[in-house]
XYZ file of C-alpha atoms in Angstrom:
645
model
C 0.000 0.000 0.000
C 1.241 3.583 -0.771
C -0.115 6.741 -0.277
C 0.192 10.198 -1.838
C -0.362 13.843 -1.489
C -0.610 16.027 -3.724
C -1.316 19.970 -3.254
C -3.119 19.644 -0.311
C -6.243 17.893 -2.288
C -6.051 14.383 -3.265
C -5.428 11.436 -1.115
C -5.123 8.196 -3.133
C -4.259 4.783 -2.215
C -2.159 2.441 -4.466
C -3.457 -1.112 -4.581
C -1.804 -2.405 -8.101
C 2.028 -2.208 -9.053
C 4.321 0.271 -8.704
C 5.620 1.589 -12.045
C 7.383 4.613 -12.701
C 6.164 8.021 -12.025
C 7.253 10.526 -14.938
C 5.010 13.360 -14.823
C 6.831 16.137 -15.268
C 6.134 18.842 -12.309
C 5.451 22.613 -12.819
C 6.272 23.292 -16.013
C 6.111 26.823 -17.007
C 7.213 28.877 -20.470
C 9.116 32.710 -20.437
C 10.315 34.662 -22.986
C 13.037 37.444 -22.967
C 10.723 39.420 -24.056
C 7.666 39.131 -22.235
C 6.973 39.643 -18.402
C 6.886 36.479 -15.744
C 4.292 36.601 -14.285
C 4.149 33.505 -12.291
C 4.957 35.478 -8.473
C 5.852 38.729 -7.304
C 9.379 38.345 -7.609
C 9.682 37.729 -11.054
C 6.997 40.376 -12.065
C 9.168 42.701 -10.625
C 12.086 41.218 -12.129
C 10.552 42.148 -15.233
C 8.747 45.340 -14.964
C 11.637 47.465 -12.846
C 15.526 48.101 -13.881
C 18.247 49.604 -12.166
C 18.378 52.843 -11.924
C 14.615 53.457 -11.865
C 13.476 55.651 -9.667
C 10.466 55.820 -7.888
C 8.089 57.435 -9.823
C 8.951 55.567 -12.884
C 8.976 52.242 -10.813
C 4.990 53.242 -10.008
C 4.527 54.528 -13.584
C 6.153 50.581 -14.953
C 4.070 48.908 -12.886
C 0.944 50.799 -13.644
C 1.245 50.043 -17.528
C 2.078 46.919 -16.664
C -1.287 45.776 -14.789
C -3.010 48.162 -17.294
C -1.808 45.862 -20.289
C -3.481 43.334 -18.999
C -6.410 43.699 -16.696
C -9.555 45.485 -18.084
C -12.584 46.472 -15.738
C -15.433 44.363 -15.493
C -16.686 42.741 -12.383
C -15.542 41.970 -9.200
C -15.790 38.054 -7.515
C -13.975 37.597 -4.110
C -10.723 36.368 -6.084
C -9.658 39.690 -7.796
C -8.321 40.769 -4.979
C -5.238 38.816 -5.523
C -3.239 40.021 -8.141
C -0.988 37.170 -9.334
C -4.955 35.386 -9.677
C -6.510 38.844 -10.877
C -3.434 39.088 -13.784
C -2.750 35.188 -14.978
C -6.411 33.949 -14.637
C -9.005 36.787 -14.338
C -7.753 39.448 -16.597
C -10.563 41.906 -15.498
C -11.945 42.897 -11.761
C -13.521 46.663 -11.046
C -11.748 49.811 -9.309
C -11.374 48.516 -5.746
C -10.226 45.684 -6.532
C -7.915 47.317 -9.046
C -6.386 49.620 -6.440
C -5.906 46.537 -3.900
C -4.034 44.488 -6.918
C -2.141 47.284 -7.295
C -0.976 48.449 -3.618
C 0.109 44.502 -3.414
C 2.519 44.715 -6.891
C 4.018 47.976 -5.196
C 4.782 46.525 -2.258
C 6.458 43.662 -3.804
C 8.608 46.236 -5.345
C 8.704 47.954 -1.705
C 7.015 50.754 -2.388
C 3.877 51.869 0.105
C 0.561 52.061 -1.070
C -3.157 52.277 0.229
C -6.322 52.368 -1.607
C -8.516 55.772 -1.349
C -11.692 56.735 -2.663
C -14.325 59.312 -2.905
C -17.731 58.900 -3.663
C -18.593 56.105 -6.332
C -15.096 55.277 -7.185
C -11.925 53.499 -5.787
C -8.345 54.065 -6.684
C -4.770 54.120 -5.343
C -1.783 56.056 -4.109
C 1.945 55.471 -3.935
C 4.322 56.867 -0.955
C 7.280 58.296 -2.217
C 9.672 60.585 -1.608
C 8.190 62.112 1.088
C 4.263 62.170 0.039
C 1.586 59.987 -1.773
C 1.160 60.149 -5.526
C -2.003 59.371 -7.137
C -2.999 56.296 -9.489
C -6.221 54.764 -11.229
C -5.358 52.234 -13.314
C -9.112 51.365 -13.444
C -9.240 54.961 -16.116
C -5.968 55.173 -17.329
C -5.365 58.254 -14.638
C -2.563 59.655 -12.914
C -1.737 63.969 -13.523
C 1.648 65.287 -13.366
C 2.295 68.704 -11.775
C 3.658 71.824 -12.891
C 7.331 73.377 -12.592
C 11.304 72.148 -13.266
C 10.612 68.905 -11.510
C 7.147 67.873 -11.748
C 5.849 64.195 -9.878
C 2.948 62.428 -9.921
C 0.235 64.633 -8.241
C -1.027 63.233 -4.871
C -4.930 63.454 -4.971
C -4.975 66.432 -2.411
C -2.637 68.234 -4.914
C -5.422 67.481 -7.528
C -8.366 68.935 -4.757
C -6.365 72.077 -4.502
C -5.373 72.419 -7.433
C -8.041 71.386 -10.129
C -6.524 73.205 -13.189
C -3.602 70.531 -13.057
C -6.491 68.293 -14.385
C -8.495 70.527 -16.449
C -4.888 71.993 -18.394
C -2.918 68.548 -18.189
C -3.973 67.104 -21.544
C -2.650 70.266 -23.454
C 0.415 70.763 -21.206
C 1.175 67.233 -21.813
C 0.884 66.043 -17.908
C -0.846 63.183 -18.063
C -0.545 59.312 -20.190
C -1.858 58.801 -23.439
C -5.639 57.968 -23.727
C -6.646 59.448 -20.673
C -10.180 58.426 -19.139
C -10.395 56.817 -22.547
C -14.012 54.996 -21.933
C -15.234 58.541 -21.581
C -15.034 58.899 -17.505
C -14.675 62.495 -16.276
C -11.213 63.324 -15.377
C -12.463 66.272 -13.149
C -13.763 63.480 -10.787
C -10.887 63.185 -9.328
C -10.455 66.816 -7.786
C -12.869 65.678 -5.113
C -11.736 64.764 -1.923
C -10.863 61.348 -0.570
C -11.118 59.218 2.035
C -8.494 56.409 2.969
C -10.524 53.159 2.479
C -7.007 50.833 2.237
C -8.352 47.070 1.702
C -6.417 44.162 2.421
C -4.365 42.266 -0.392
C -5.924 38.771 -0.416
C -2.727 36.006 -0.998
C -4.696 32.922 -1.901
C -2.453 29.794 -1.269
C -2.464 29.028 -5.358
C 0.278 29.420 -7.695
C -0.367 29.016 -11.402
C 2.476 26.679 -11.542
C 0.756 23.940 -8.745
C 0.256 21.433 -12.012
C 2.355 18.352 -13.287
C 1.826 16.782 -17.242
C 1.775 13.336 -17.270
C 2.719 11.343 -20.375
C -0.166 11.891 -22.520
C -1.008 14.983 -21.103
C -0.952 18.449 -22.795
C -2.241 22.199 -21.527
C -3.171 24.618 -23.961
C -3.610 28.218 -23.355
C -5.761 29.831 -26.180
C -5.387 33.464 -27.297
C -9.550 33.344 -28.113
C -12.766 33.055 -26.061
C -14.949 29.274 -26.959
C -17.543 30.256 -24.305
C -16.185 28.571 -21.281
C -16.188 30.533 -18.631
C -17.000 30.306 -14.974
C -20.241 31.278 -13.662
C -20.551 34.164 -11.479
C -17.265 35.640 -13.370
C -19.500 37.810 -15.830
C -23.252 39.107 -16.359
C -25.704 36.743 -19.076
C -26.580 40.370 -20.871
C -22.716 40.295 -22.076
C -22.690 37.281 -24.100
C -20.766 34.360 -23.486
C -18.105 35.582 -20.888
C -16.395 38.387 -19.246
C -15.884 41.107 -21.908
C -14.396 45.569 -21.403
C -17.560 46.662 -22.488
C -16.534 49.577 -23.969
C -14.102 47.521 -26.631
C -13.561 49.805 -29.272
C -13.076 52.858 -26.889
C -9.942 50.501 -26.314
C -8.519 52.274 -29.860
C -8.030 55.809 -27.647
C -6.361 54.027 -25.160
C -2.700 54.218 -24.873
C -1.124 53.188 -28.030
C 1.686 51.344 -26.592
C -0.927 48.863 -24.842
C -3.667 48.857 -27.294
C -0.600 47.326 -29.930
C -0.862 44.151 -27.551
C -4.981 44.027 -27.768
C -5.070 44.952 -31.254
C -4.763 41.010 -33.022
C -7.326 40.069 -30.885
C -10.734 41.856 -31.981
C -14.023 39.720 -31.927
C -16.614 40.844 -33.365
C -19.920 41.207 -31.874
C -19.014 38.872 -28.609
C -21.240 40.818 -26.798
C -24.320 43.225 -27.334
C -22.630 46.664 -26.260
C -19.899 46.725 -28.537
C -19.089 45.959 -32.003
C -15.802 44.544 -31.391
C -14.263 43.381 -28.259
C -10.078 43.712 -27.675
C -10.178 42.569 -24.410
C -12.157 39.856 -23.645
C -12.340 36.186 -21.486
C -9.540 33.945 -22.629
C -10.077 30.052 -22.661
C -7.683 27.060 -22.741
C -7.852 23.203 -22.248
C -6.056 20.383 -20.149
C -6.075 17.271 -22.230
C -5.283 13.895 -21.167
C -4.855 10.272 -23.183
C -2.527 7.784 -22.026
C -1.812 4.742 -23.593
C -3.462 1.942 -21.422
C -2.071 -0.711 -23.469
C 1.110 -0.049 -21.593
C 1.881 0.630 -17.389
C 2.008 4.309 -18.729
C -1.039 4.599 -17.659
C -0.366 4.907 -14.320
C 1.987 8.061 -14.540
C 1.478 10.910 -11.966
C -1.374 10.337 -9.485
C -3.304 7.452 -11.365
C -4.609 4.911 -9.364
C -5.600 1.146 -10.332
C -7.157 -1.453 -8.200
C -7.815 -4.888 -10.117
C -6.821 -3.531 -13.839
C -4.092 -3.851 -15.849
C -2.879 -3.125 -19.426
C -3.459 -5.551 -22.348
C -2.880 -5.218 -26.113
C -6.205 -3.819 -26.583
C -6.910 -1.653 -23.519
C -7.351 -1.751 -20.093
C -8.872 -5.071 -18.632
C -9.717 -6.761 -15.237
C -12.593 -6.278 -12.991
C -11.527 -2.744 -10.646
C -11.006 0.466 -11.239
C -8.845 3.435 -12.349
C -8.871 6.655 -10.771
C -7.639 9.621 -12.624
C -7.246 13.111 -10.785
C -7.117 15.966 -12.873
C -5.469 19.294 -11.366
C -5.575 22.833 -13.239
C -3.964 25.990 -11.971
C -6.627 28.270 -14.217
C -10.341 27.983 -13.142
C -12.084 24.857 -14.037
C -15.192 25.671 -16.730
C -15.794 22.920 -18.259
C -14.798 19.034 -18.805
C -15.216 15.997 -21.336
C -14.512 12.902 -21.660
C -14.610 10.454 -24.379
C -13.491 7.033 -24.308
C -14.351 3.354 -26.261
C -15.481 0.375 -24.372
C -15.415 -3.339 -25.671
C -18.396 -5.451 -23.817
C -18.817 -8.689 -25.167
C -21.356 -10.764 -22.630
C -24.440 -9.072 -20.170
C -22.922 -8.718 -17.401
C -20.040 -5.977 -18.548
C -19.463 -2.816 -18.257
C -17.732 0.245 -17.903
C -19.235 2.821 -15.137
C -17.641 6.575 -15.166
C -18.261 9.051 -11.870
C -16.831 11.675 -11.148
C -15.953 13.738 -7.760
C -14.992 17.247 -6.951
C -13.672 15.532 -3.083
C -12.739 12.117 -3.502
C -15.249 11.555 -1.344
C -18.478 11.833 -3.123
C -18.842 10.557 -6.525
C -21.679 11.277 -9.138
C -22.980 9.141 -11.782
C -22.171 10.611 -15.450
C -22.402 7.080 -17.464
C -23.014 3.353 -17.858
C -20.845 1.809 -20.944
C -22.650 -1.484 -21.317
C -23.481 -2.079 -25.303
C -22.175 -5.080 -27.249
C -18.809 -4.441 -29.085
C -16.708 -1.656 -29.490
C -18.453 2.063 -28.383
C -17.912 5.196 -27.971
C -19.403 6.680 -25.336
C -18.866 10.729 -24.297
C -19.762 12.154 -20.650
C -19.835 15.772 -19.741
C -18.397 16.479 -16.523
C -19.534 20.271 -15.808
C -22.074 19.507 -13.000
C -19.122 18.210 -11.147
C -16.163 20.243 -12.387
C -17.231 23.626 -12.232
C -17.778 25.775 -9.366
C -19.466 29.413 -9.353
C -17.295 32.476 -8.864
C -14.869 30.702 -7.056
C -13.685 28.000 -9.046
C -12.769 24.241 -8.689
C -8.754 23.474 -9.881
C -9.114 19.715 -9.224
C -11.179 16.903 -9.513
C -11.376 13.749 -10.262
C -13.038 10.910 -12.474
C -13.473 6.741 -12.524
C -13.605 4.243 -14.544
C -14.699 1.224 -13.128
C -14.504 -1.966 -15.010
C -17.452 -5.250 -14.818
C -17.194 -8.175 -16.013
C -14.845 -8.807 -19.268
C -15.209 -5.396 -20.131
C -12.219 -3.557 -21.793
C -11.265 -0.066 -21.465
C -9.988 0.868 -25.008
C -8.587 4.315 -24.626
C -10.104 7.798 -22.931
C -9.693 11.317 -23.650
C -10.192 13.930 -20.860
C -10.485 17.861 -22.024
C -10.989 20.241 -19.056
C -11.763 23.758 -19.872
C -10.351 26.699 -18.071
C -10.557 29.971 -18.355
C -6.801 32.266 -18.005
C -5.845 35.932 -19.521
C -3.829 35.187 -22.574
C -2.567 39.045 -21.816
C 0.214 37.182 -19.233
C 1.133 34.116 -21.455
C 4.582 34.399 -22.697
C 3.869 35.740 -26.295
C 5.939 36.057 -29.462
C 7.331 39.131 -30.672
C 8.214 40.810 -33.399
C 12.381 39.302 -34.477
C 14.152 37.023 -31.646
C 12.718 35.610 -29.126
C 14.550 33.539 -27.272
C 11.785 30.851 -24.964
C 13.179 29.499 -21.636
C 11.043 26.245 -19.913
C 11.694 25.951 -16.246
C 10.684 22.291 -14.485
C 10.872 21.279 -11.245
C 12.208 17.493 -12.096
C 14.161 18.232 -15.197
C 15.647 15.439 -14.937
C 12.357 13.017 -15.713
C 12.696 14.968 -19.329
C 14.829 12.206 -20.633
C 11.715 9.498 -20.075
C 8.975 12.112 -21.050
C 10.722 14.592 -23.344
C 8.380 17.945 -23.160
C 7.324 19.617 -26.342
C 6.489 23.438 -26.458
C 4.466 24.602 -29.380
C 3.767 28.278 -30.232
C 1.010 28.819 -33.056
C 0.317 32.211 -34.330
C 0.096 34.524 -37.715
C 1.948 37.230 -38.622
C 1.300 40.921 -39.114
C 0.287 43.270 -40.171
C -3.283 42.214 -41.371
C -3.183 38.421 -39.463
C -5.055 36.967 -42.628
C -2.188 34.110 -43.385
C -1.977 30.902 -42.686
C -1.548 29.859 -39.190
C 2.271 29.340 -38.347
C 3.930 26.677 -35.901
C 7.225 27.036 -33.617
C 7.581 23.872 -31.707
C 10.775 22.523 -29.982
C 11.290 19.146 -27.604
C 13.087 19.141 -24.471
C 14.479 15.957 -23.428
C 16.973 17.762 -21.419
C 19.132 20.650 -21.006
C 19.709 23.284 -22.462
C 15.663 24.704 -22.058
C 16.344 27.195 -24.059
C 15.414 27.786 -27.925
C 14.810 30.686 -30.231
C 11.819 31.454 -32.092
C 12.819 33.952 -35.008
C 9.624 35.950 -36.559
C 9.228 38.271 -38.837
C 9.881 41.958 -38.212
C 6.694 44.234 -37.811
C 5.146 47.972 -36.273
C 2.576 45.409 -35.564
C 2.887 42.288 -32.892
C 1.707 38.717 -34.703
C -1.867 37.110 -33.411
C -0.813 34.498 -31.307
C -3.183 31.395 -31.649
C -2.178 29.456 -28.911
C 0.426 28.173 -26.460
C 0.337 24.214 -25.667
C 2.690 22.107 -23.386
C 2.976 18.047 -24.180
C 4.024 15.787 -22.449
C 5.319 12.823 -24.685
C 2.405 12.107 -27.173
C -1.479 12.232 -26.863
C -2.544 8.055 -27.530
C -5.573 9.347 -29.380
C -7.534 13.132 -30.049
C -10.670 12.650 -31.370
C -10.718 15.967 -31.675
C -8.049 15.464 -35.019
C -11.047 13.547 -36.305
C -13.424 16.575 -36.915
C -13.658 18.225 -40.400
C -15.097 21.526 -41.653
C -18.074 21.359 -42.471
C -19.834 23.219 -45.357
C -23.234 24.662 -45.165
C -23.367 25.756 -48.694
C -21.018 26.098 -51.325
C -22.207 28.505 -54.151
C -19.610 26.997 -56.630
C -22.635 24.681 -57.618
C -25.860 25.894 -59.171
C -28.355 23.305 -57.111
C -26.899 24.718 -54.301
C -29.353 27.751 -54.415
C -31.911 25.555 -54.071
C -34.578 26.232 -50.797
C -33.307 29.497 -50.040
C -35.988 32.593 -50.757
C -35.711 35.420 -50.909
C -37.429 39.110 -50.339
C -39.287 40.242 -53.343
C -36.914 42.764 -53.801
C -33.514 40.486 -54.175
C -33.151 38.646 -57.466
C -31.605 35.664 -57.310
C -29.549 33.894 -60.228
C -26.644 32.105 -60.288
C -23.760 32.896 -63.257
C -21.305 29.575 -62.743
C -19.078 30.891 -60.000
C -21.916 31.499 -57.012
C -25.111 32.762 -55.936
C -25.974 36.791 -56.964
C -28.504 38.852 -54.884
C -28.952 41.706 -56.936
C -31.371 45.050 -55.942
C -31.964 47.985 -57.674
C -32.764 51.011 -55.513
C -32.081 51.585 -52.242
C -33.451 49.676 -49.670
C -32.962 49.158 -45.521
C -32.267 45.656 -45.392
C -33.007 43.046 -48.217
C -32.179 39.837 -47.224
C -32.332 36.316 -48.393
C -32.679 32.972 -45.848
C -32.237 29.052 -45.606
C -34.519 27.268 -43.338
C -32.406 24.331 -42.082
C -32.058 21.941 -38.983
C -28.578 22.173 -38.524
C -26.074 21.895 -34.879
C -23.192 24.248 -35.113
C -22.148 22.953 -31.505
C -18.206 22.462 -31.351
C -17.618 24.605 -34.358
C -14.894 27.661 -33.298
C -15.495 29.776 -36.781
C -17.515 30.466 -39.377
C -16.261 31.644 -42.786
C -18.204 33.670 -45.370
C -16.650 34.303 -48.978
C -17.862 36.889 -50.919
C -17.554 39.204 -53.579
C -19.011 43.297 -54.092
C -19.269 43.549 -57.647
C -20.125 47.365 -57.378
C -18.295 50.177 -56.917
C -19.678 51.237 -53.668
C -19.212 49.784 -50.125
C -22.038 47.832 -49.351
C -22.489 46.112 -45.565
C -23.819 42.993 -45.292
C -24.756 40.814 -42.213
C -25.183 37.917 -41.237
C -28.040 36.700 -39.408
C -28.359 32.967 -37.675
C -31.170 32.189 -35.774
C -32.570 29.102 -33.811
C -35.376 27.316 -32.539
C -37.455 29.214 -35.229
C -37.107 31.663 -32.369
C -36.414 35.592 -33.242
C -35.437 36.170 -29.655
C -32.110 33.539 -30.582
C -31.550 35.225 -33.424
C -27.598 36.888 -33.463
C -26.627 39.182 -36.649
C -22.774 39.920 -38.158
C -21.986 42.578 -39.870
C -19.803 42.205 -42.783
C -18.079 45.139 -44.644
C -18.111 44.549 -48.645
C -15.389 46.814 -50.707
C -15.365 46.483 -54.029
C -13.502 42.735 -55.117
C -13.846 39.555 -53.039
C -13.567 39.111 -49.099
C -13.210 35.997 -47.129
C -14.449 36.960 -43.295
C -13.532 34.633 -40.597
C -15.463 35.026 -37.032
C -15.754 33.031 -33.777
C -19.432 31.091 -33.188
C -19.290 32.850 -29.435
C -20.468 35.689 -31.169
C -23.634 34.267 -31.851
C -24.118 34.967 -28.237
C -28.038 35.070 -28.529
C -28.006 32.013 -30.863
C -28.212 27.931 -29.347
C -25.843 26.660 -31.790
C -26.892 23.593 -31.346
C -30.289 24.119 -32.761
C -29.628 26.137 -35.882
C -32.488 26.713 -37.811
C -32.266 29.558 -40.080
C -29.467 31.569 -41.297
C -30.139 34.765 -43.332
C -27.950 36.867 -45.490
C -28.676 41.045 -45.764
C -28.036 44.241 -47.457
C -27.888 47.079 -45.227
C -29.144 49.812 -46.191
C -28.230 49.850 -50.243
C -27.169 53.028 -51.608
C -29.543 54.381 -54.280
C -28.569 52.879 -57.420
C -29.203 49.535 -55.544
C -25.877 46.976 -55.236
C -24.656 43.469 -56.140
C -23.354 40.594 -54.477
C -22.031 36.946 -55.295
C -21.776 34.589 -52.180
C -19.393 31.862 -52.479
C -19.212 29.424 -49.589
C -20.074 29.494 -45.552
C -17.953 26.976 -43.994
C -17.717 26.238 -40.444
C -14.793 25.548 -38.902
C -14.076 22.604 -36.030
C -12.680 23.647 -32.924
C -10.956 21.691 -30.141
C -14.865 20.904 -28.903
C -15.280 16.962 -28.287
């Protein structure tokens, strides 16, 4: 009998042999030329240099947690700031001002959080008197003379013309207030309100990757994100409401938000820079082999064969995120040949109580799929383990299994690629179990200016020192749209994920494809060879034409329209998907049409009002055609798999 424990939360017993544990133990990727932002220490490793002084050690730091937090909403969590900048991403004023009075006292500076009436912000203590900071509004007001500071917010309630002139005297950052609050709100006077920094006992590198295993940290919202963390009138997730006010922000930030517009994800903006950030924790070990049994696996009663796992008992696998739980899957194949087999799955957020999610119990070889959500995922504050089990009846065999947990992280602290060198470091705890599971870093992105390429890979295996490598991109003004960021440990056994294909909802290359859609009496439809033409002749606010269909877009990431203007004029164009036959679930795109042909790719989570997985009408419009009326030749819509099982 042996006994482990792991993080404080899971307590397993070994009852089968012992084979040899290679999981490889808090892995985490930096760059030279990206911030760390996995403690305190190396955050400010980062942000300050010698020679700084004060001021411009507070001024750092505030672009710093400005890059990459956004205000939203507050949950009891965002008062920590390594959770607030590698998970959350977002939190409101108070919570802002707490973050920050905890980064500048890592870099041993005071601070205490102040308010006045309807807001929260902070102030620095330095030589000799407070300064004042919001990064919340983009706010902080230098004062006047040969040596001007940071203006403490008494200085401001004396003073207000150091607010009212700073913008023309050049006093303040770029993009002041830039979501339109009123920088004369802070002459008012304060009050010291000073909360507590909260230190949760969490660190975003408390994971391990067993053989089989792989975490990938997405640069784009799929819809998984933790309840509690946003409000249902948004859309699918947390999201700055006022995105594109995001373009008068300061330029030297927005450049990192930039690549990563979505449009529509939400009803109060048209496009949304900053925005919730997903990723996923996949596992599939081989059980024909004892590497099934790497990291915290347990087995009572099983053991491997040629075609699976086999043996009446059970296996035990605990999963264990640092990033908030949203979401799990898994899918795995069971061979029952006689009554009496079968393959039960539960699941447990404890280890003590375990929920049903599925009885495998058909003849021959199945597939089965169980969602895991009712146990995985928390509200507000989120779940970073638990655990599921197979257990085995009969002759029953245990093909293979693949476990996807969801999370939700801010892609604004991953390690991202620059412009020219970048040279990536991986740091392990138990580098020396890389010779047994080498560790494979993969970087996809695409590269400025415009992002419209084809997706590009950098990947490099360590199965040892040196953990270092350079990744070489081209030079831009502009900073490449990174895809994704995923860790592996040795090779997945099986993704059925690979196994998804695009799928076409109408290609306009063929003329019966035209067939069953109708159209307003004021479109004609034809079609010359190449795709379908909607064609009006005066101007009009919204001719459209539609497809009834019975159609789930569940598990598709994109959707792709290509089209052509054949006029001269601009000429919008949306897209409209609806479902249930329900006009309350119906979400529209808008599409801009130059002159010449356009291929538009968007997320599905912007079909925020929309069940995807009862599709049942899509609609194509005009908006608003200019007088002498406009033309149009649709191609293709194609939806595009994502990493959904």
């Amino acid at each position: 009998m042996r006994t482990v424990l792991r993080y404080g939360a899971l307590l397993l017993a070994f009852t089968f042999f012992t084979a040899l544990r290679a999981e490889v133990a808090s892995p985490w990727v930096s760059t030279d030329r990206t911030i760390d932002t996995s403690s305190y220490q190396s955050i400010v490793k980062g942000v300050l240099h010698e020679g700084m002084t004060d001021e411009q050690k507070s001024i750092a730091l505030f672009n710093f947690f400005r890059q990459r937090v956004y205000h939203y909403k507050n949950i009891p969590e965002s008062r920590d700031p390594l959770m607030t900048v590698n998970v959350l991403g977002n939190t409101l004023c108070g919570s802002q001002g707490t973050c920050m009075k905890g980064l500048l006292d890592a870099a041993g500076i005071k601070a205490r959080v102040v308010s006045h009436p309807g807001h929260t912000f902070y102030e620095a203590f330095y030589d000799g008197q407070w300064h004042g900071f919001d990064t919340f509004t983009n706010f902080y007001i230098l004062t006047r003379g040969d040596k001007p500071h940071v203006a403490s917010f008494e200085e401001l309630h004396a003073d207000p013309t150091l607010i009212t002139e700073a913008q023309k005297e050049n006093r303040c950052p770029a993009g002041i207030c830039p979501c339109g609050d009123d920088p004369m709100a802070f002459k008012d006077a304060i009050q010291v309100t000073d909360y507590e920094v909260l230190k949760l006992k969490w660190s975003v590198k408390s994971f391990s990757l067993r053989k089989g295993e792989e975490l990938v940290r997405s640069w784009w919202p799929d819809g998984h994100a933790l309840p509690g963390t946003y409000e249902l009138q948004h859309g699918s997730g947390p999201i700055h409401t006022c995105g594109t006010h995001d373009r008068g922000d300061n330029p030297e930030l927005y450049k990192y938000w930039e690549p990563y517009g979505v449009v529509r994800l939400g009803p109060t903006t048209s496009v949304s820079y900053r925005h919730i950030f997903n990723g996923y924790l996949n596992y599939a070990p081989n059980l024909t082999t004892d590497d099934f049994l790497d990291g915290q696996t347990t087995a009572t009663g099983v053991k491997s064969s040629p075609n699976g796992l086999v043996g009446a008992g059970s296996l035990t696998v605990p999963v264990t995120c640092p990033y908030y739980i949203t979401g799990g899957t898994v899918s795995f194949e069971v061979t029952c040949a006689d009554d009496g087999d079968a393959v039960e799955l539960t699941a447990s957020a404890d280890g003590k109580t375990w929920a049903p999610i599925l009885s495998a119990n058909e003849k021959a070889l199945k597939r089965y799929k169980g969602d895991l959500s009712s146990v995985a995922v928390a509200n507000t504050t989120a779940l970073h383990n638990y655990q599921i089990k197979f257990e085995l009846k009969g002759k029953a065999t245990l093909k293979g299994f693949y476990l996807r947990t969801n999370f939700q992280h801010n892609a604004m602290a991953a390690p991202h690629l620059m412009p020219g060198k970048n040279v990536v470091s991986l740091e392990v705890a138990n580098a020396d179990v890389l010779a047994k599971s080498p560790l494979s870093v993969v970087y996809r992105y695409k590269d400025a200016p415009d992002w419209k390429g084809d997706v590009k890979t950098v990947e490099h295996s360590f199965a040892g020192a040196p953990l270092t490598f350079d990744a070489v991109l081209p030079e831009s003004a502009k900073l490449p749209q990174m895809q994704d960021l995923t860790l592996r440990c040795g090779t997945l056994s099986w993704d059925p994920t690979a196994e998804r294909k695009a799928k076409t909802i109408v290609d306009f290359g063929v003329a019966k494809s035209t067939e069953g859609w109708t159209a307003d009496n004021t479109v004609a439809l034809s079609h010359d060879g190449t795709g379908l033409l909607m064609e009006v002749t005066k101007e009009l606010p919204g001719p459209q034409i539609s497809l009834a269909l019975k159609d789930d877009w569940k598990g598709y990431k994109e959707i792709v329209i290509e089209y052509e203007n054949l006029g001269a004029q601009r000429q919008n164009m949306a897209l409209r998907v609806t479902s249930n036959d329900n006009k309350k679930e119906e979400s529209e795109i808008q599409l801009p049409a130059a002159a010449g042909k356009e291929s538009m790719v968007f997320p599905t989570v912007s079909l925020f009002k929309t069940k995807l997985n009862a599709v049942s009408k899509i609609s194509l419009a005009m908006l608003k055609t200019p007088k002498e009326g406009c033309k149009l030749r649709i191609l293709r819509i194609v939806l595009i798999p994502g990493p959904e099982l």
